[in-house]
Coordinates of C-alpha atoms in Angstrom, one line a residue:
M1 CA 1.9 21.6 -38.5
A2 CA 0.1 19.0 -36.4
R3 CA -2.5 20.6 -34.1
T4 CA -4.6 19.5 -31.2
L5 CA -8.4 19.6 -31.4
F6 CA -8.4 22.6 -29.1
E7 CA -6.0 24.5 -31.4
K8 CA -8.1 23.8 -34.4
L9 CA -11.2 25.2 -32.6
W10 CA -9.3 28.2 -31.4
D11 CA -7.8 29.0 -34.7
A12 CA -11.1 28.8 -36.5
H13 CA -12.7 31.4 -34.1
E14 CA -9.9 33.8 -33.4
V15 CA -11.0 37.2 -34.7
V16 CA -8.1 39.2 -33.3
P17 CA -4.9 37.5 -32.1
E18 CA -3.7 38.1 -28.5
T19 CA -0.6 40.1 -27.8
D20 CA 1.5 40.5 -24.7
E21 CA -0.6 43.5 -23.7
T22 CA -4.1 42.4 -24.8
P23 CA -6.1 39.2 -24.9
G24 CA -7.4 37.9 -28.2
A25 CA -11.0 38.1 -29.4
L26 CA -13.0 34.9 -30.1
Y27 CA -16.1 34.7 -32.1
I28 CA -18.9 32.9 -30.2
D29 CA -21.2 30.6 -32.2
L30 CA -23.7 30.0 -29.4
H31 CA -24.5 32.0 -26.3
L32 CA -26.6 30.2 -23.7
V33 CA -28.5 32.3 -21.1
H34 CA -30.4 31.5 -17.9
E35 CA -32.1 33.7 -15.3
V36 CA -29.5 34.0 -12.6
T37 CA -26.4 35.4 -14.4
S38 CA -28.1 37.5 -17.0
P39 CA -30.0 40.4 -15.3
Q40 CA -27.0 42.6 -14.8
A41 CA -25.8 41.9 -18.4
F42 CA -29.1 43.0 -19.9
T43 CA -29.0 46.1 -17.6
M44 CA -25.6 46.9 -19.2
L45 CA -27.1 46.8 -22.6
K46 CA -30.0 49.0 -21.6
E47 CA -27.7 51.6 -20.0
G48 CA -25.5 51.6 -23.0
G49 CA -28.3 51.9 -25.5
M50 CA -27.3 48.6 -27.1
K51 CA -29.2 45.7 -28.7
V52 CA -28.4 42.0 -28.7
R53 CA -26.2 41.6 -31.7
R54 CA -27.2 38.0 -32.7
P55 CA -30.4 36.9 -31.0
D56 CA -30.4 33.9 -33.4
R57 CA -27.2 32.7 -31.8
T58 CA -28.5 33.2 -28.3
F59 CA -30.6 30.6 -26.5
A60 CA -32.3 30.9 -23.1
T61 CA -34.0 28.8 -20.5
M62 CA -35.2 28.9 -16.9
D63 CA -33.5 26.4 -14.6
H64 CA -31.7 27.6 -11.5
S65 CA -34.5 29.5 -9.7
T66 CA -37.4 27.4 -10.9
P67 CA -39.1 25.1 -8.4
T68 CA -39.4 21.4 -9.1
L69 CA -42.8 21.3 -7.5
P70 CA -45.9 21.8 -9.7
P71 CA -48.0 25.0 -9.7
N72 CA -50.8 25.2 -7.1
E73 CA -54.5 24.9 -7.7
K74 CA -54.6 28.5 -8.9
G75 CA -51.8 27.8 -11.4
E76 CA -49.2 29.8 -9.4
V77 CA -45.6 28.7 -9.5
P78 CA -44.3 28.1 -6.0
Y79 CA -41.2 30.2 -6.2
F80 CA -38.9 29.8 -3.2
T81 CA -38.2 33.5 -2.9
P82 CA -39.5 36.8 -4.4
Q83 CA -36.0 37.2 -5.9
A84 CA -36.4 34.0 -7.8
K85 CA -39.7 35.1 -9.3
K86 CA -38.1 38.4 -10.2
Q87 CA -35.2 36.7 -12.0
V88 CA -37.6 34.6 -14.1
E89 CA -39.8 37.6 -15.0
F90 CA -36.7 39.7 -15.9
L91 CA -35.3 37.1 -18.3
R92 CA -38.8 36.6 -19.8
A93 CA -39.1 40.3 -20.5
N94 CA -35.6 40.7 -21.9
C95 CA -36.0 37.7 -24.2
A96 CA -39.2 39.2 -25.6
E97 CA -37.6 42.6 -26.1
H98 CA -34.5 41.3 -27.9
G99 CA -36.1 38.4 -29.8
I100 CA -34.1 35.7 -28.0
P101 CA -35.5 32.2 -28.2
L102 CA -36.7 31.2 -24.7
L103 CA -37.7 27.9 -23.2
D104 CA -40.0 29.3 -20.4
I105 CA -41.3 27.6 -17.3
G106 CA -43.9 25.1 -18.3
A107 CA -42.7 24.8 -21.9
R108 CA -42.3 21.1 -22.8
E109 CA -38.8 21.8 -24.1
N110 CA -37.7 23.5 -20.9
G111 CA -35.1 22.2 -18.6
V112 CA -31.5 22.7 -17.4
I113 CA -29.6 24.7 -20.0
H114 CA -26.8 22.1 -20.4
V115 CA -29.4 19.4 -21.0
V116 CA -31.8 21.2 -23.3
A117 CA -29.3 22.9 -25.6
P118 CA -27.9 19.5 -26.9
E119 CA -31.4 18.1 -27.0
A120 CA -32.6 20.9 -29.2
G121 CA -29.7 20.3 -31.6
R122 CA -28.2 23.7 -30.7
T123 CA -24.9 22.2 -29.5
R124 CA -22.8 21.0 -32.4
P125 CA -19.2 19.9 -33.0
G126 CA -16.8 22.7 -33.9
M127 CA -18.7 25.5 -32.1
T128 CA -17.6 28.0 -29.5
I129 CA -20.2 28.0 -26.8
V130 CA -20.4 30.2 -23.7
C131 CA -22.8 30.7 -20.8
G132 CA -22.8 32.5 -17.5
D133 CA -22.5 29.2 -15.8
S134 CA -19.4 27.2 -14.8
H135 CA -20.6 23.9 -16.2
T136 CA -20.8 25.1 -19.8
S137 CA -17.9 22.7 -20.2
T138 CA -20.5 20.0 -20.6
H139 CA -20.9 20.9 -24.3
G140 CA -17.2 19.9 -24.9
A141 CA -18.5 16.4 -25.2
F142 CA -19.5 17.2 -28.7
G143 CA -16.1 18.5 -29.8
A144 CA -17.1 22.1 -29.1
L145 CA -15.0 24.7 -27.2
A146 CA -17.4 25.5 -24.4
F147 CA -16.7 27.4 -21.1
G148 CA -18.4 29.5 -18.5
I149 CA -18.1 33.3 -18.4
G150 CA -18.8 36.1 -15.9
T151 CA -21.7 38.4 -15.9
T152 CA -19.8 41.3 -17.4
E153 CA -18.7 38.9 -20.2
V154 CA -22.3 37.8 -20.7
G155 CA -23.0 41.5 -21.5
H156 CA -20.0 41.7 -23.9
V157 CA -21.2 38.6 -25.8
L158 CA -24.8 39.9 -26.0
A159 CA -23.5 43.1 -27.4
T160 CA -20.7 42.0 -29.8
Q161 CA -21.0 38.1 -30.2
C162 CA -17.3 38.1 -29.4
L163 CA -15.3 37.6 -26.2
L164 CA -11.8 38.7 -25.1
Q165 CA -9.7 35.6 -24.0
R166 CA -6.2 34.5 -23.3
K167 CA -5.3 31.3 -25.1
P168 CA -5.3 28.4 -22.6
K169 CA -2.7 25.7 -22.4
T170 CA -3.4 22.1 -23.6
M171 CA -3.8 19.0 -21.6
R172 CA -4.8 15.4 -22.5
V173 CA -6.2 12.9 -20.0
S174 CA -6.3 9.4 -21.5
V175 CA -8.3 6.6 -19.8
D176 CA -7.0 3.4 -21.3
G177 CA -8.6 0.0 -21.3
K178 CA -12.1 -1.2 -20.3
L179 CA -14.1 -0.1 -17.3
P180 CA -15.0 -2.8 -14.7
D181 CA -18.7 -3.6 -14.3
G182 CA -20.5 -1.1 -12.0
V183 CA -18.1 1.8 -12.8
G184 CA -19.4 4.7 -15.0
A185 CA -18.7 8.1 -16.3
K186 CA -19.1 9.9 -12.9
D187 CA -16.6 7.5 -11.4
I188 CA -14.2 8.3 -14.2
I189 CA -14.3 12.0 -13.7
L190 CA -14.2 11.8 -9.9
S191 CA -11.1 9.6 -10.3
I192 CA -9.4 12.0 -12.7
I193 CA -10.1 15.0 -10.3
A194 CA -8.8 13.0 -7.3
E195 CA -5.7 12.2 -9.4
I196 CA -4.8 15.7 -10.7
G197 CA -6.4 17.8 -8.0
V198 CA -8.8 20.8 -8.1
D199 CA -6.1 22.9 -9.7
G200 CA -4.6 20.2 -11.9
G201 CA -6.2 21.6 -15.0
T202 CA -5.8 25.3 -14.2
G203 CA -5.2 27.4 -17.2
S204 CA -5.8 24.5 -19.6
V205 CA -8.3 22.9 -21.8
I206 CA -8.5 19.2 -21.1
E207 CA -9.0 16.7 -24.0
Y208 CA -10.3 13.3 -22.8
A209 CA -9.1 10.3 -24.8
G210 CA -8.5 6.6 -24.6
D211 CA -10.6 3.4 -25.1
A212 CA -12.7 4.0 -22.0
I213 CA -13.7 7.5 -23.2
A214 CA -14.5 6.3 -26.7
A215 CA -16.8 3.6 -25.3
L216 CA -18.9 6.1 -23.4
S217 CA -22.4 7.2 -24.7
M218 CA -23.0 10.9 -25.4
E219 CA -24.7 11.3 -22.1
E220 CA -21.8 9.8 -20.3
R221 CA -19.3 12.0 -22.2
M222 CA -21.3 15.1 -21.1
T223 CA -20.9 13.9 -17.5
V224 CA -17.2 13.8 -17.9
C225 CA -16.8 17.1 -19.6
N226 CA -19.3 18.7 -17.2
M227 CA -16.9 18.4 -14.3
S228 CA -13.8 19.6 -16.1
I229 CA -14.1 22.9 -14.2
E230 CA -13.9 21.0 -10.9
A231 CA -10.3 20.2 -11.9
G232 CA -9.7 23.9 -12.5
A233 CA -9.8 23.5 -16.3
R234 CA -11.1 26.2 -18.6
A235 CA -13.0 23.6 -20.6
G236 CA -13.1 19.9 -21.5
L237 CA -13.2 18.3 -24.9
I238 CA -13.9 14.9 -26.5
A239 CA -13.4 14.5 -30.3
P240 CA -16.6 13.9 -32.1
D241 CA -17.1 10.5 -33.7
Q242 CA -19.9 8.2 -34.9
V243 CA -21.4 8.1 -31.4
T244 CA -21.7 11.9 -31.6
F245 CA -23.1 11.9 -35.1
N246 CA -25.7 9.2 -34.4
W247 CA -26.9 11.1 -31.3
L248 CA -27.2 14.4 -33.2
R249 CA -28.9 13.1 -36.4
P250 CA -32.5 13.0 -35.1
R251 CA -32.0 16.4 -33.4
I252 CA -30.9 18.4 -36.5
E253 CA -33.1 19.2 -39.4
A254 CA -31.0 18.6 -42.6
S255 CA -31.3 16.7 -45.8
D256 CA -29.1 13.7 -46.3
D257 CA -26.7 15.7 -48.5
E258 CA -26.5 18.5 -46.0
W259 CA -25.9 16.1 -43.2
A260 CA -23.1 14.4 -45.1
Q261 CA -21.4 17.7 -45.5
M262 CA -21.7 18.5 -41.8
V263 CA -20.2 15.1 -40.8
E264 CA -17.4 15.5 -43.3
G265 CA -16.4 18.7 -41.6
W266 CA -16.8 17.4 -38.1
E267 CA -14.7 14.3 -38.8
A268 CA -11.7 16.7 -39.2
L269 CA -12.2 17.8 -35.6
C270 CA -9.6 15.6 -33.9
T271 CA -6.1 15.9 -32.6
D272 CA -3.6 15.3 -35.4
D273 CA -0.9 12.6 -35.1
G274 CA 2.2 14.2 -33.8
A275 CA 0.4 17.1 -32.0
T276 CA 1.8 17.8 -28.6
F277 CA 0.1 18.8 -25.3
D278 CA 1.6 20.9 -22.5
R279 CA 0.7 18.0 -20.1
E280 CA -0.4 14.4 -20.5
V281 CA -2.0 12.2 -17.8
R282 CA -3.0 8.5 -18.1
L283 CA -5.3 6.4 -16.0
D284 CA -5.9 2.7 -16.2
A285 CA -9.6 2.1 -16.6
A286 CA -9.4 -1.4 -15.1
S287 CA -8.2 0.0 -11.8
L288 CA -11.2 2.3 -11.3
R289 CA -13.9 1.7 -8.8
P290 CA -17.1 3.4 -7.8
M291 CA -16.1 6.8 -6.3
V292 CA -17.4 9.1 -3.6
T293 CA -16.1 12.3 -2.1
Y294 CA -15.4 12.7 1.6
G295 CA -14.3 16.4 1.9
T296 CA -15.5 19.8 0.7
A297 CA -13.8 19.9 -2.7
P298 CA -14.3 17.6 -5.7
D299 CA -10.8 16.2 -5.5
A300 CA -11.4 14.8 -2.1
G301 CA -12.5 11.5 -3.6
V302 CA -11.9 7.9 -2.8
A303 CA -13.3 4.5 -3.9
V304 CA -16.5 3.8 -2.1
D305 CA -14.9 0.7 -0.4
G306 CA -11.7 2.6 0.5
N307 CA -10.6 4.6 3.5
V308 CA -10.3 8.4 4.0
P309 CA -6.7 9.4 3.6
E310 CA -4.7 11.3 6.2
P311 CA -5.1 15.1 5.8
K312 CA -2.1 16.9 4.4
N313 CA -2.8 20.3 6.0
A314 CA -5.1 22.2 8.3
S315 CA -7.6 22.9 5.6
Q316 CA -8.1 19.3 4.8
Q317 CA -8.5 18.5 8.5
S318 CA -11.1 21.2 8.7
A319 CA -13.0 19.7 5.8
L320 CA -13.0 16.3 7.5
D321 CA -14.3 17.8 10.7
Y322 CA -17.0 19.5 8.7
M323 CA -18.0 16.3 6.9
K324 CA -17.6 14.2 10.1
F325 CA -15.3 11.7 8.5
A326 CA -12.2 10.3 10.3
A327 CA -8.9 9.9 8.6
G328 CA -8.1 6.2 8.1
G329 CA -11.8 5.3 8.5
P330 CA -14.3 4.2 5.9
V331 CA -16.7 6.4 4.0
K332 CA -18.9 3.5 3.3
G333 CA -21.5 3.0 6.0
A334 CA -21.9 6.7 6.9
K335 CA -25.5 7.6 7.7
V336 CA -27.4 9.3 4.8
N337 CA -30.3 11.7 5.3
N338 CA -30.9 12.7 1.7
V339 CA -30.2 11.4 -1.8
F340 CA -30.4 13.6 -4.9
V341 CA -30.4 12.2 -8.5
G342 CA -30.4 15.0 -11.1
S343 CA -28.5 18.1 -12.3
C344 CA -26.6 19.0 -15.5
T345 CA -24.1 16.3 -14.5
N346 CA -26.4 13.3 -14.0
G347 CA -30.0 14.3 -14.9
R348 CA -30.2 12.6 -18.3
L349 CA -32.2 9.4 -19.2
P350 CA -29.3 6.9 -18.8
D351 CA -28.6 8.4 -15.4
L352 CA -32.2 7.8 -14.4
R353 CA -32.0 4.3 -15.8
A354 CA -28.9 3.6 -13.7
A355 CA -30.7 4.7 -10.5
A356 CA -33.8 2.8 -11.4
A357 CA -31.8 -0.4 -12.0
V358 CA -30.8 -0.3 -8.3
L359 CA -34.2 0.8 -6.9
R360 CA -36.4 -1.6 -8.9
G361 CA -38.2 -3.9 -6.5
R362 CA -36.6 -2.2 -3.5
K363 CA -37.5 0.6 -1.0
V364 CA -35.7 3.8 0.1
A365 CA -34.6 3.3 3.7
D366 CA -36.7 4.7 6.5
G367 CA -35.6 8.2 7.3
V368 CA -34.0 8.9 3.9
R369 CA -35.5 11.5 1.6
M370 CA -34.8 10.9 -2.1
L371 CA -35.4 13.4 -4.9
V372 CA -35.2 12.3 -8.5
V373 CA -35.2 15.3 -10.8
P374 CA -35.0 14.9 -14.6
G375 CA -32.8 17.4 -16.4
S376 CA -35.5 18.3 -18.9
W377 CA -39.1 17.7 -19.9
E378 CA -37.8 15.5 -22.8
V379 CA -35.9 13.4 -20.2
R380 CA -39.0 13.3 -18.0
A381 CA -41.3 12.2 -20.8
A382 CA -38.9 9.5 -21.9
A383 CA -38.4 8.2 -18.4
E384 CA -42.2 8.0 -17.9
A385 CA -42.6 6.2 -21.2
E386 CA -40.2 3.5 -19.8
G387 CA -42.0 3.4 -16.5
L388 CA -39.0 4.7 -14.5
D389 CA -41.2 7.2 -12.6
K390 CA -43.2 4.3 -11.2
V391 CA -40.0 2.6 -10.1
F392 CA -38.9 5.7 -8.2
V393 CA -42.3 6.4 -6.7
E394 CA -42.9 2.8 -5.6
A395 CA -39.5 2.8 -4.0
G396 CA -40.5 5.8 -2.0
A397 CA -38.6 8.5 -3.9
E398 CA -40.1 11.9 -5.0
W399 CA -40.4 12.3 -8.8
R400 CA -40.0 16.0 -9.5
L401 CA -40.3 18.5 -12.3
P402 CA -37.2 19.5 -14.3
G403 CA -34.8 22.0 -12.9
C404 CA -31.4 22.5 -11.2
S405 CA -33.0 21.5 -7.9
M406 CA -30.7 20.5 -5.0
C407 CA -27.6 21.0 -7.0
I408 CA -27.6 24.8 -6.2
A409 CA -30.3 24.9 -3.4
M410 CA -31.8 28.3 -4.5
N411 CA -35.2 27.0 -5.6
G412 CA -36.6 25.3 -2.5
D413 CA -34.8 22.0 -2.7
F414 CA -32.0 21.9 -0.1
T415 CA -30.3 19.9 2.6
A416 CA -31.1 20.8 6.2
P417 CA -28.2 22.0 8.4
G418 CA -25.9 19.1 9.4
E419 CA -27.6 16.5 7.3
L420 CA -25.6 14.4 4.7
T421 CA -26.8 14.2 1.1
V422 CA -25.4 11.8 -1.4
S423 CA -25.7 13.8 -4.6
T424 CA -25.1 13.1 -8.3
S425 CA -24.4 16.8 -8.9
N426 CA -20.9 18.4 -9.3
R427 CA -20.0 20.4 -6.3
N428 CA -19.6 19.5 -2.6
F429 CA -18.6 22.9 -1.3
E430 CA -19.7 24.0 2.2
G431 CA -23.2 25.4 1.9
R432 CA -23.7 24.5 -1.8
Q433 CA -26.7 22.4 -1.0
G434 CA -27.9 24.3 2.0
K435 CA -26.6 26.0 5.1
D436 CA -24.2 23.7 6.9
A437 CA -25.2 20.9 4.5
R438 CA -22.8 18.0 4.0
T439 CA -22.5 16.7 0.4
V440 CA -21.0 13.5 -0.9
L441 CA -20.7 13.3 -4.7
A442 CA -21.4 10.0 -6.4
S443 CA -22.8 8.3 -9.4
P444 CA -26.6 7.6 -9.9
A445 CA -26.0 4.0 -9.1
T446 CA -24.1 4.7 -5.9
A447 CA -26.7 7.3 -4.9
A448 CA -29.5 4.8 -5.4
A449 CA -27.7 2.1 -3.4
S450 CA -27.1 4.6 -0.6
A451 CA -30.8 5.4 -0.6
V452 CA -31.7 1.7 -0.2
E453 CA -29.3 1.0 2.6
G454 CA -29.6 4.4 4.4
V455 CA -25.9 4.7 4.5
I456 CA -23.2 5.3 1.8
A457 CA -23.2 2.0 -0.1
D458 CA -21.4 0.2 -2.9
P459 CA -23.7 -0.2 -5.9
R460 CA -21.9 -3.2 -7.4
P461 CA -23.8 -5.9 -5.5
Y462 CA -27.1 -4.4 -6.8
L463 CA -26.0 -4.5 -10.4
E464 CA -24.9 -8.2 -10.5
H465 CA -26.9 -10.4 -12.7

């Protein structure tokens, strides 16, 4: 029987099939852990007298609560709150007790969990991957079934290496044709979410396909899969191919023979001809333009040179009032207070290159604060080797240490009340980037162009050669 990529992954990891009364049990190949959603889970283990079943299949880092400013003269980390410091110390102690590999603050491999796990060669095609973090869907870019779980589920996986789950539905989103110049992965996923809505993928795993998806780099594929959850999907998937294999090869220790065997198995991870999906959606790549959001949900997106649509209900009108946008009016030209380039969505090296391409030889507008935060120390070092840090600093931006930064605003990086931030992160909810903060989601290029102009701006004129 022809199967989808998702069905192949599910079947390979199903330990106990689901019934009408009970969910099935999936074996988990890789459990990613960070300091915010793990404390209660480790407490569950302690209270139950349990150990971590597979420390070798568990991988931890510090990212959410970690400041992006350097230690002071005494070497003290400038935690934003005592709670943040306590979270970090608790994870450190629990990893030591249970033998879990940890990328601690200051470690040169440290960074945002969805950036460092692929860098470390931990993320691989064919895996099941979970984390107490919504954007675990990022790892689906490698052909892995990856999704976020709740704190209680984190405890279950720590104790059993299995997870109770109902089998999701299947959905395929195909982006056909070639992208126009100046349009990238962030614009693709914002366009998809605007098309299908924040609940368009509810109960489903989305497989992304089509010429435009196949042409993306691994970093760009991670951006697309990262925001699957913002369309309500359980996970996002892209079938592994030569782009995937080339990216992983220097990150996985294996002999040539071992590598050939791995690739042979991974090449079978694709949707079979004749396999059917519960829902199919198609977009024309040539019709896409640089995107921005105008509301307080990720599906409130429009082309940067377009106009805000009329609200369909009171909730949408309330969102426009909060964001201070007018129906029928433009988004482009709105005054910007802050620009944030970073996060697990857009904190990788190609993202920084895209922002630097716009900023090179230019200045951040007066009155605009711009933070550039690499997703990991590896990304930071590579960016500095190319001189990107100098481009940012000379333009007037702040070059920060790795971390989640302003994406979640629980580490000292936040938007002041009422201010508008153009952000390359993944969520524009009220309060996400600070109390009463206004967030516009955009690509790194659009964010950088907005920093230069001091208003929401189209990046395409800056990218013309």
